[in-house]
Amino acid sequence: MPPYLLGLRLGGRRVLVVGGGRVAQRRVPALLDAGAEVVLVSPSVTATLEGLAERGRITWHRRGYRRGDCAGAWLVQAVTDDAKVNGDVVAEADAARIWSVRADDAESSPAWTPASGHAGDATVGVLLGGDPRRAAGIRDAVVEGLRDGALESRHSRTKPAGVALVGGGPGDPGLITVRGRQLLAMADVVVTDRLAPGGLLDELAADVEVVDAAKIPYGRTVTQDRINEYLVEHARQGRFVVRLKGGDPFVFGRGGEEALYCARHGVPVTVVPGITSAVAVPSAAGIPVTHRGVAQEFHVVSAHVPPGHPDSTVDWEALARANGTIVLLMAVERMGLIAAALMRYGRSSGTPVAVVQDGTLPGQRALTTTLGTVADEMAAGDVRPPAIVVVGDVVNVAREIDMIRADLGRDP
């Protein structure tokens, strides 16, 4: 007969685990996550379980099972490698009307432990008549669907309210966070940027309203004030709004302005961090922004206004004197002025520079040069936004990695 599925709330309740091997090591953490007070009975345990006992997370009785150990338990797990011991534990639990799980014999077990997983606030459990591998496979498929939003419902009673500022990452749709993808799947309205991962929009339900708030350099644009108004207008209509942004909302994404505007108008805001292109794009090109013995610091600079401009708050002189890596965003049109300022304040004209266009996307391409020639080579290579510029000796680390890879690919 099929089992009756039930979610046990074990917070503050005693759970007995008899056995200290690999099965116990898998099950005890899940019991602790559920808030259970775990009592473990076993002459020996794995190093992980011993560590939990040393930290006071579980109570460990360093001995074999004795009749009477089940007293006071709400749930019993018999997970030793001795069939007789497991049978004795289950028999005692049955006599006391305590639910028990026997790991070695599903047919003799009064209860079964499902293949379980979590995705946000959803818990998934799969039972498949004694076939744990197939149950785990189905569990994994369901959890993955929940995590990437494929199975999420926008009609849940616990649907989010207000506005979510979601960092979409550097461009590749696969680099959005799990939480970001979940909220995107629950949106009624999505207000998206030009640099947001557009591929994710194709996965939205047909009735989701998509508002294009693209800000195209030197072209059509929607003012930030109007974007702020969009967010509040839709949220006040009871619709859940996702503001899908490229990179991270709070790294040159004006997410702070949007959060303040929503807060001032009484609209709840959720912020979901994203992978900033300032780190992700250099990484995608094989460039570490820090490297032991080369750079212990890196500076991320918005270059939407050039050095010397009255609106600039960047201390270019201090940046030039520093030995760390400089990562420049929005610098394509101003790279000549930036390079000149850095060299004027002390950076060598031979400082390595890398320019990565369309980072993490299929059309990604990189240009490696020096500070003294970068502006001319960018013009000759027709580099266009979006592109990230990396200034510093870490660029040579990427070259070294490429050389090693090339050598490994050669015949001896």
Coordinates of N, CA and C in Angstrom, one line a residue, residues 32-176:
L32 N 19.0 18.0 12.4 CA 19.4 19.2 13.1 C 18.8 20.4 12.4
D33 N 18.8 20.4 11.1 CA 18.2 21.6 10.4 C 16.7 21.7 10.7
A34 N 16.0 20.6 11.0 CA 14.6 20.6 11.4 C 14.4 21.0 12.9
G35 N 15.5 21.2 13.6 CA 15.4 21.6 15.0 C 15.3 20.5 16.0
A36 N 15.6 19.3 15.6 CA 15.5 18.1 16.5 C 16.6 18.1 17.5
E37 N 16.3 17.6 18.7 CA 17.3 17.3 19.7 C 17.8 15.9 19.5
V38 N 18.9 15.7 18.8 CA 19.4 14.4 18.4 C 20.2 13.7 19.5
V39 N 19.9 12.5 19.7 CA 20.6 11.6 20.6 C 21.2 10.5 19.8
L40 N 22.5 10.4 19.8 CA 23.2 9.4 19.0 C 23.7 8.3 19.8
V41 N 23.4 7.0 19.5 CA 23.9 5.9 20.2 C 24.8 5.1 19.3
S42 N 26.1 4.9 19.6 CA 27.0 4.1 18.8 C 28.3 4.1 19.4
P43 N 29.0 2.9 19.4 CA 30.4 2.8 20.0 C 31.4 3.7 19.3
S44 N 31.2 3.9 18.0 CA 32.1 4.8 17.2 C 31.3 5.6 16.2
V45 N 31.8 6.7 15.8 CA 31.1 7.5 14.8 C 32.1 8.1 13.8
T46 N 31.6 8.7 12.7 CA 32.4 9.3 11.7 C 33.0 10.6 12.3
A47 N 34.1 11.1 11.7 CA 34.7 12.3 12.2 C 33.7 13.5 12.2
T48 N 32.8 13.6 11.2 CA 31.9 14.7 11.1 C 30.9 14.6 12.3
L49 N 30.4 13.4 12.6 CA 29.5 13.3 13.7 C 30.2 13.6 15.1
E50 N 31.4 13.1 15.2 CA 32.2 13.4 16.4 C 32.4 14.9 16.6
G51 N 32.6 15.6 15.5 CA 32.7 17.1 15.5 C 31.4 17.7 16.0
L52 N 30.3 17.2 15.5 CA 29.0 17.7 16.0 C 28.8 17.5 17.5
A53 N 29.2 16.4 18.0 CA 29.1 16.1 19.4 C 30.0 17.0 20.2
E54 N 31.2 17.2 19.7 CA 32.2 18.1 20.4 C 31.7 19.5 20.5
R55 N 30.9 20.0 19.5 CA 30.4 21.3 19.5 C 29.0 21.4 20.2
G56 N 28.6 20.3 20.8 CA 27.3 20.3 21.5 C 26.1 20.3 20.7
R57 N 26.2 20.0 19.4 CA 25.1 20.0 18.5 C 24.2 18.7 18.7
I58 N 24.9 17.6 19.1 CA 24.2 16.4 19.3 C 24.7 15.8 20.6
T59 N 23.9 14.9 21.2 CA 24.3 14.1 22.4 C 24.7 12.7 22.0
W60 N 26.0 12.4 22.2 CA 26.5 11.1 21.8 C 26.8 10.2 23.0
H61 N 26.1 9.0 23.0 CA 26.4 8.0 24.0 C 27.3 7.0 23.3
R62 N 28.6 6.9 23.8 CA 29.6 6.1 23.1 C 29.5 4.6 23.6
R63 N 28.5 4.0 23.1 CA 28.2 2.6 23.4 C 27.2 2.0 22.4
G64 N 27.0 0.7 22.6 CA 26.0 0.0 21.7 C 24.6 0.3 22.2
Y65 N 23.6 -0.1 21.4 CA 22.2 0.1 21.7 C 21.8 -0.8 22.9
R66 N 21.0 -0.2 23.8 CA 20.4 -0.9 24.9 C 18.9 -0.7 24.9
R67 N 18.2 -1.8 25.3 CA 16.7 -1.7 25.4 C 16.4 -0.6 26.4
G68 N 15.5 0.3 26.0 CA 15.1 1.4 26.8 C 15.6 2.7 26.2
D69 N 16.5 2.7 25.2 CA 17.0 3.9 24.6 C 15.9 4.7 23.8
C70 N 14.9 4.0 23.4 CA 13.8 4.7 22.6 C 12.9 5.5 23.5
A71 N 13.0 5.4 24.8 CA 12.1 6.1 25.7 C 12.2 7.6 25.5
G72 N 11.1 8.3 25.4 CA 11.1 9.7 25.2 C 11.3 10.2 23.9
A73 N 11.6 9.4 22.9 CA 11.8 9.8 21.5 C 10.5 10.0 20.8
W74 N 10.5 10.9 19.9 CA 9.4 11.1 19.0 C 9.6 10.4 17.6
L75 N 10.9 10.2 17.3 CA 11.2 9.5 16.1 C 12.5 8.8 16.3
V76 N 12.6 7.6 15.7 CA 13.8 6.7 15.9 C 14.4 6.4 14.5
Q77 N 15.7 6.5 14.4 CA 16.4 6.1 13.1 C 17.3 4.9 13.5
A78 N 17.1 3.7 12.9 CA 18.0 2.6 13.1 C 18.9 2.5 11.9
V79 N 20.1 2.9 12.0 CA 21.0 3.0 10.9 C 22.3 2.3 11.1
T80 N 22.4 1.2 11.9 CA 23.6 0.5 12.1 C 23.8 -0.5 10.9
D81 N 25.0 -1.2 10.9 CA 25.2 -2.2 9.8 C 24.9 -3.6 10.4
D82 N 24.2 -3.6 11.5 CA 23.9 -4.9 12.1 C 22.3 -5.1 12.0
A83 N 21.9 -6.1 11.2 CA 20.5 -6.2 11.0 C 19.7 -6.6 12.3
K84 N 20.3 -7.4 13.2 CA 19.6 -7.7 14.4 C 19.4 -6.5 15.3
V85 N 20.5 -5.7 15.4 CA 20.3 -4.5 16.2 C 19.2 -3.6 15.6
N86 N 19.2 -3.4 14.3 CA 18.2 -2.5 13.7 C 16.8 -3.1 14.0
G87 N 16.7 -4.4 13.9 CA 15.4 -5.1 14.2 C 15.0 -4.9 15.6
D88 N 15.9 -5.0 16.6 CA 15.6 -4.8 18.0 C 15.1 -3.3 18.2
V89 N 15.8 -2.4 17.6 CA 15.5 -1.0 17.8 C 14.0 -0.7 17.3
V90 N 13.7 -1.2 16.1 CA 12.4 -1.0 15.5 C 11.3 -1.7 16.4
A91 N 11.6 -2.9 16.9 CA 10.7 -3.6 17.7 C 10.3 -2.8 19.0
E92 N 11.4 -2.2 19.6 CA 11.1 -1.4 20.8 C 10.3 -0.2 20.5
A93 N 10.6 0.5 19.4 CA 9.9 1.7 19.0 C 8.5 1.3 18.7
D94 N 8.2 0.2 18.0 CA 6.8 -0.2 17.7 C 6.0 -0.4 18.9
A95 N 6.7 -1.1 19.9 CA 6.0 -1.4 21.1 C 5.6 -0.2 21.9
A96 N 6.4 0.9 21.8 CA 6.1 2.2 22.4 C 5.3 3.1 21.5
R97 N 4.9 2.6 20.4 CA 4.1 3.5 19.4 C 4.9 4.7 19.0
I98 N 6.2 4.5 18.7 CA 7.1 5.6 18.2 C 7.4 5.3 16.8
W99 N 7.2 6.2 15.9 CA 7.6 6.0 14.5 C 9.1 5.8 14.4
S100 N 9.5 4.8 13.5 CA 10.9 4.5 13.4 C 11.2 4.2 11.9
V101 N 12.5 4.4 11.5 CA 13.0 4.2 10.2 C 14.1 3.2 10.3
R102 N 14.0 2.1 9.5 CA 15.1 1.1 9.4 C 15.8 1.3 8.1
A103 N 17.1 1.6 8.1 CA 17.8 2.0 6.9 C 18.1 0.7 6.1
D104 N 18.3 -0.4 6.7 CA 18.8 -1.6 5.9 C 17.7 -2.5 5.3
D105 N 16.5 -2.3 5.7 CA 15.4 -3.1 5.2 C 14.1 -2.3 5.1
A106 N 13.8 -1.9 3.9 CA 12.7 -1.0 3.6 C 11.4 -1.7 3.9
E107 N 11.3 -3.0 3.6 CA 10.0 -3.7 3.8 C 9.7 -3.9 5.3
S108 N 10.7 -3.9 6.2 CA 10.5 -4.1 7.6 C 10.5 -2.7 8.3
S109 N 10.6 -1.6 7.6 CA 10.6 -0.3 8.2 C 9.2 0.3 8.3
P110 N 8.8 0.7 9.5 CA 7.5 1.3 9.7 C 7.3 2.6 8.9
A111 N 8.4 3.3 8.8 CA 8.4 4.6 8.0 C 9.6 4.6 7.1
W112 N 9.5 5.4 6.1 CA 10.5 5.6 5.1 C 11.0 7.1 5.1
T113 N 12.3 7.2 4.9 CA 12.9 8.6 4.7 C 12.9 8.9 3.3
P114 N 12.2 10.0 2.8 CA 12.2 10.3 1.4 C 13.5 10.9 1.0
A115 N 13.7 10.9 -0.3 CA 14.8 11.7 -0.9 C 14.3 13.1 -0.9
S116 N 15.0 14.0 -0.1 CA 14.4 15.3 0.1 C 15.4 16.4 -0.3
G117 N 14.9 17.5 -0.6 CA 15.7 18.7 -1.0 C 14.9 20.0 -0.7
H118 N 15.6 21.1 -0.8 CA 15.0 22.4 -0.5 C 15.3 23.4 -1.7
A119 N 14.4 24.2 -1.9 CA 14.5 25.3 -2.9 C 13.7 26.5 -2.4
G120 N 14.5 27.4 -1.8 CA 13.8 28.5 -1.2 C 13.0 28.1 0.0
D121 N 11.7 28.4 0.1 CA 10.9 27.9 1.2 C 10.1 26.6 0.9
A122 N 10.5 26.0 -0.2 CA 9.8 24.7 -0.6 C 10.7 23.6 -0.2
T123 N 10.0 22.5 0.4 CA 10.7 21.3 0.7 C 10.1 20.2 -0.1
V124 N 10.9 19.4 -0.8 CA 10.5 18.4 -1.7 C 10.9 17.0 -1.1
G125 N 10.0 16.1 -1.1 CA 10.3 14.8 -0.7 C 9.7 13.7 -1.6
V126 N 10.5 12.8 -2.0 CA 10.1 11.8 -3.0 C 10.3 10.4 -2.4
L127 N 9.2 9.6 -2.5 CA 9.3 8.2 -2.1 C 8.9 7.3 -3.3
L128 N 9.7 6.3 -3.6 CA 9.5 5.5 -4.8 C 9.6 4.0 -4.5
G129 N 8.9 3.5 -3.5 CA 8.8 2.1 -3.3 C 10.1 1.4 -3.1
G130 N 11.0 1.9 -2.4 CA 12.3 1.2 -2.2 C 13.3 1.4 -3.3
D131 N 13.2 2.4 -4.2 CA 14.2 2.6 -5.2 C 14.8 4.0 -4.9
P132 N 15.8 4.1 -4.0 CA 16.3 5.4 -3.6 C 17.0 6.2 -4.7
R133 N 17.6 5.5 -5.6 CA 18.4 6.2 -6.7 C 17.4 6.9 -7.6
R134 N 16.3 6.2 -8.0 CA 15.3 6.9 -8.9 C 14.6 8.0 -8.1
A135 N 14.3 7.8 -6.8 CA 13.7 8.8 -6.0 C 14.6 10.0 -6.0
A136 N 15.9 9.8 -5.8 CA 16.8 11.0 -5.7 C 16.9 11.7 -7.1
G137 N 16.8 10.9 -8.2 CA 16.8 11.6 -9.5 C 15.6 12.5 -9.7
I138 N 14.4 12.0 -9.3 CA 13.2 12.8 -9.4 C 13.3 14.0 -8.5
R139 N 13.8 13.7 -7.3 CA 14.0 14.9 -6.3 C 14.8 15.9 -6.9
D140 N 16.0 15.5 -7.5 CA 16.9 16.5 -8.1 C 16.2 17.3 -9.2
A141 N 15.4 16.6 -10.1 CA 14.8 17.3 -11.2 C 13.8 18.3 -10.7
V142 N 13.0 18.0 -9.7 CA 12.0 18.9 -9.1 C 12.7 20.1 -8.4
V143 N 13.7 19.8 -7.7 CA 14.4 20.9 -7.0 C 15.1 21.9 -8.0
E144 N 15.7 21.3 -9.0 CA 16.3 22.1 -10.1 C 15.2 23.0 -10.7
G145 N 14.1 22.4 -11.0 CA 13.0 23.2 -11.6 C 12.5 24.3 -10.7
L146 N 12.5 24.1 -9.4 CA 12.1 25.2 -8.5 C 13.2 26.2 -8.4
R147 N 14.4 25.8 -8.4 CA 15.5 26.7 -8.3 C 15.7 27.6 -9.5
D148 N 15.4 27.1 -10.7 CA 15.6 27.9 -11.9 C 14.3 28.6 -12.3
G149 N 13.2 28.3 -11.5 CA 12.0 29.0 -11.8 C 11.0 28.3 -12.7
A150 N 11.5 27.2 -13.3 CA 10.6 26.5 -14.3 C 9.4 25.9 -13.7
L151 N 9.4 25.6 -12.4 CA 8.2 25.0 -11.7 C 7.5 26.0 -10.7
E152 N 8.0 27.2 -10.7 CA 7.5 28.2 -9.7 C 6.1 28.7 -10.1
S153 N 5.3 28.9 -9.1 CA 3.9 29.4 -9.4 C 3.8 30.9 -9.0
R154 N 3.3 31.7 -9.9 CA 3.0 33.1 -9.5 C 1.7 33.3 -8.8
H155 N 1.0 32.2 -8.5 CA -0.3 32.4 -7.8 C -0.3 31.8 -6.4
S156 N 0.9 31.7 -5.8 CA 1.1 31.2 -4.5 C 0.4 32.2 -3.5
R157 N -0.1 31.6 -2.4 CA -0.6 32.4 -1.3 C 0.5 33.2 -0.6
T158 N 1.7 32.8 -0.7 CA 2.8 33.4 -0.1 C 3.7 34.2 -1.1
K159 N 3.0 34.6 -2.1 CA 3.7 35.3 -3.2 C 4.4 36.6 -2.6
P160 N 5.6 37.0 -3.1 CA 6.2 38.2 -2.6 C 5.4 39.4 -3.0
A161 N 5.6 40.5 -2.2 CA 4.9 41.7 -2.5 C 5.9 42.8 -2.8
G162 N 5.5 43.9 -3.4 CA 6.4 45.0 -3.6 C 7.3 44.9 -4.8
V163 N 8.6 45.3 -4.6 CA 9.6 45.3 -5.6 C 10.8 44.5 -5.2
A164 N 11.3 43.7 -6.1 CA 12.6 43.0 -5.9 C 13.6 43.6 -6.8
L165 N 14.7 44.1 -6.3 CA 15.9 44.6 -7.1 C 16.8 43.4 -7.3
V166 N 16.8 42.8 -8.5 CA 17.5 41.5 -8.7 C 18.7 41.8 -9.6
G167 N 19.9 41.4 -9.1 CA 21.1 41.5 -9.9 C 21.1 40.3 -10.8
G168 N 21.2 40.6 -12.1 CA 21.1 39.5 -13.1 C 22.5 38.9 -13.5
G169 N 23.6 39.5 -12.9 CA 24.9 39.0 -13.2 C 25.5 39.7 -14.5
P170 N 26.6 39.2 -14.9 CA 27.4 39.9 -16.0 C 26.9 39.7 -17.4
G171 N 25.9 38.9 -17.6 CA 25.3 38.7 -19.0 C 24.9 37.3 -19.3
D172 N 25.7 36.3 -19.0 CA 25.3 34.9 -19.2 C 24.1 34.6 -18.3
P173 N 23.0 34.1 -18.9 CA 21.8 33.9 -18.1 C 22.1 32.8 -17.0
G174 N 23.0 32.0 -17.1 CA 23.3 31.0 -16.1 C 24.0 31.5 -14.9
L175 N 24.4 32.8 -14.9 CA 25.1 33.4 -13.8 C 24.2 34.2 -12.9
I176 N 22.9 34.2 -13.1 CA 22.0 34.8 -12.1 C 21.9 33.9 -10.9

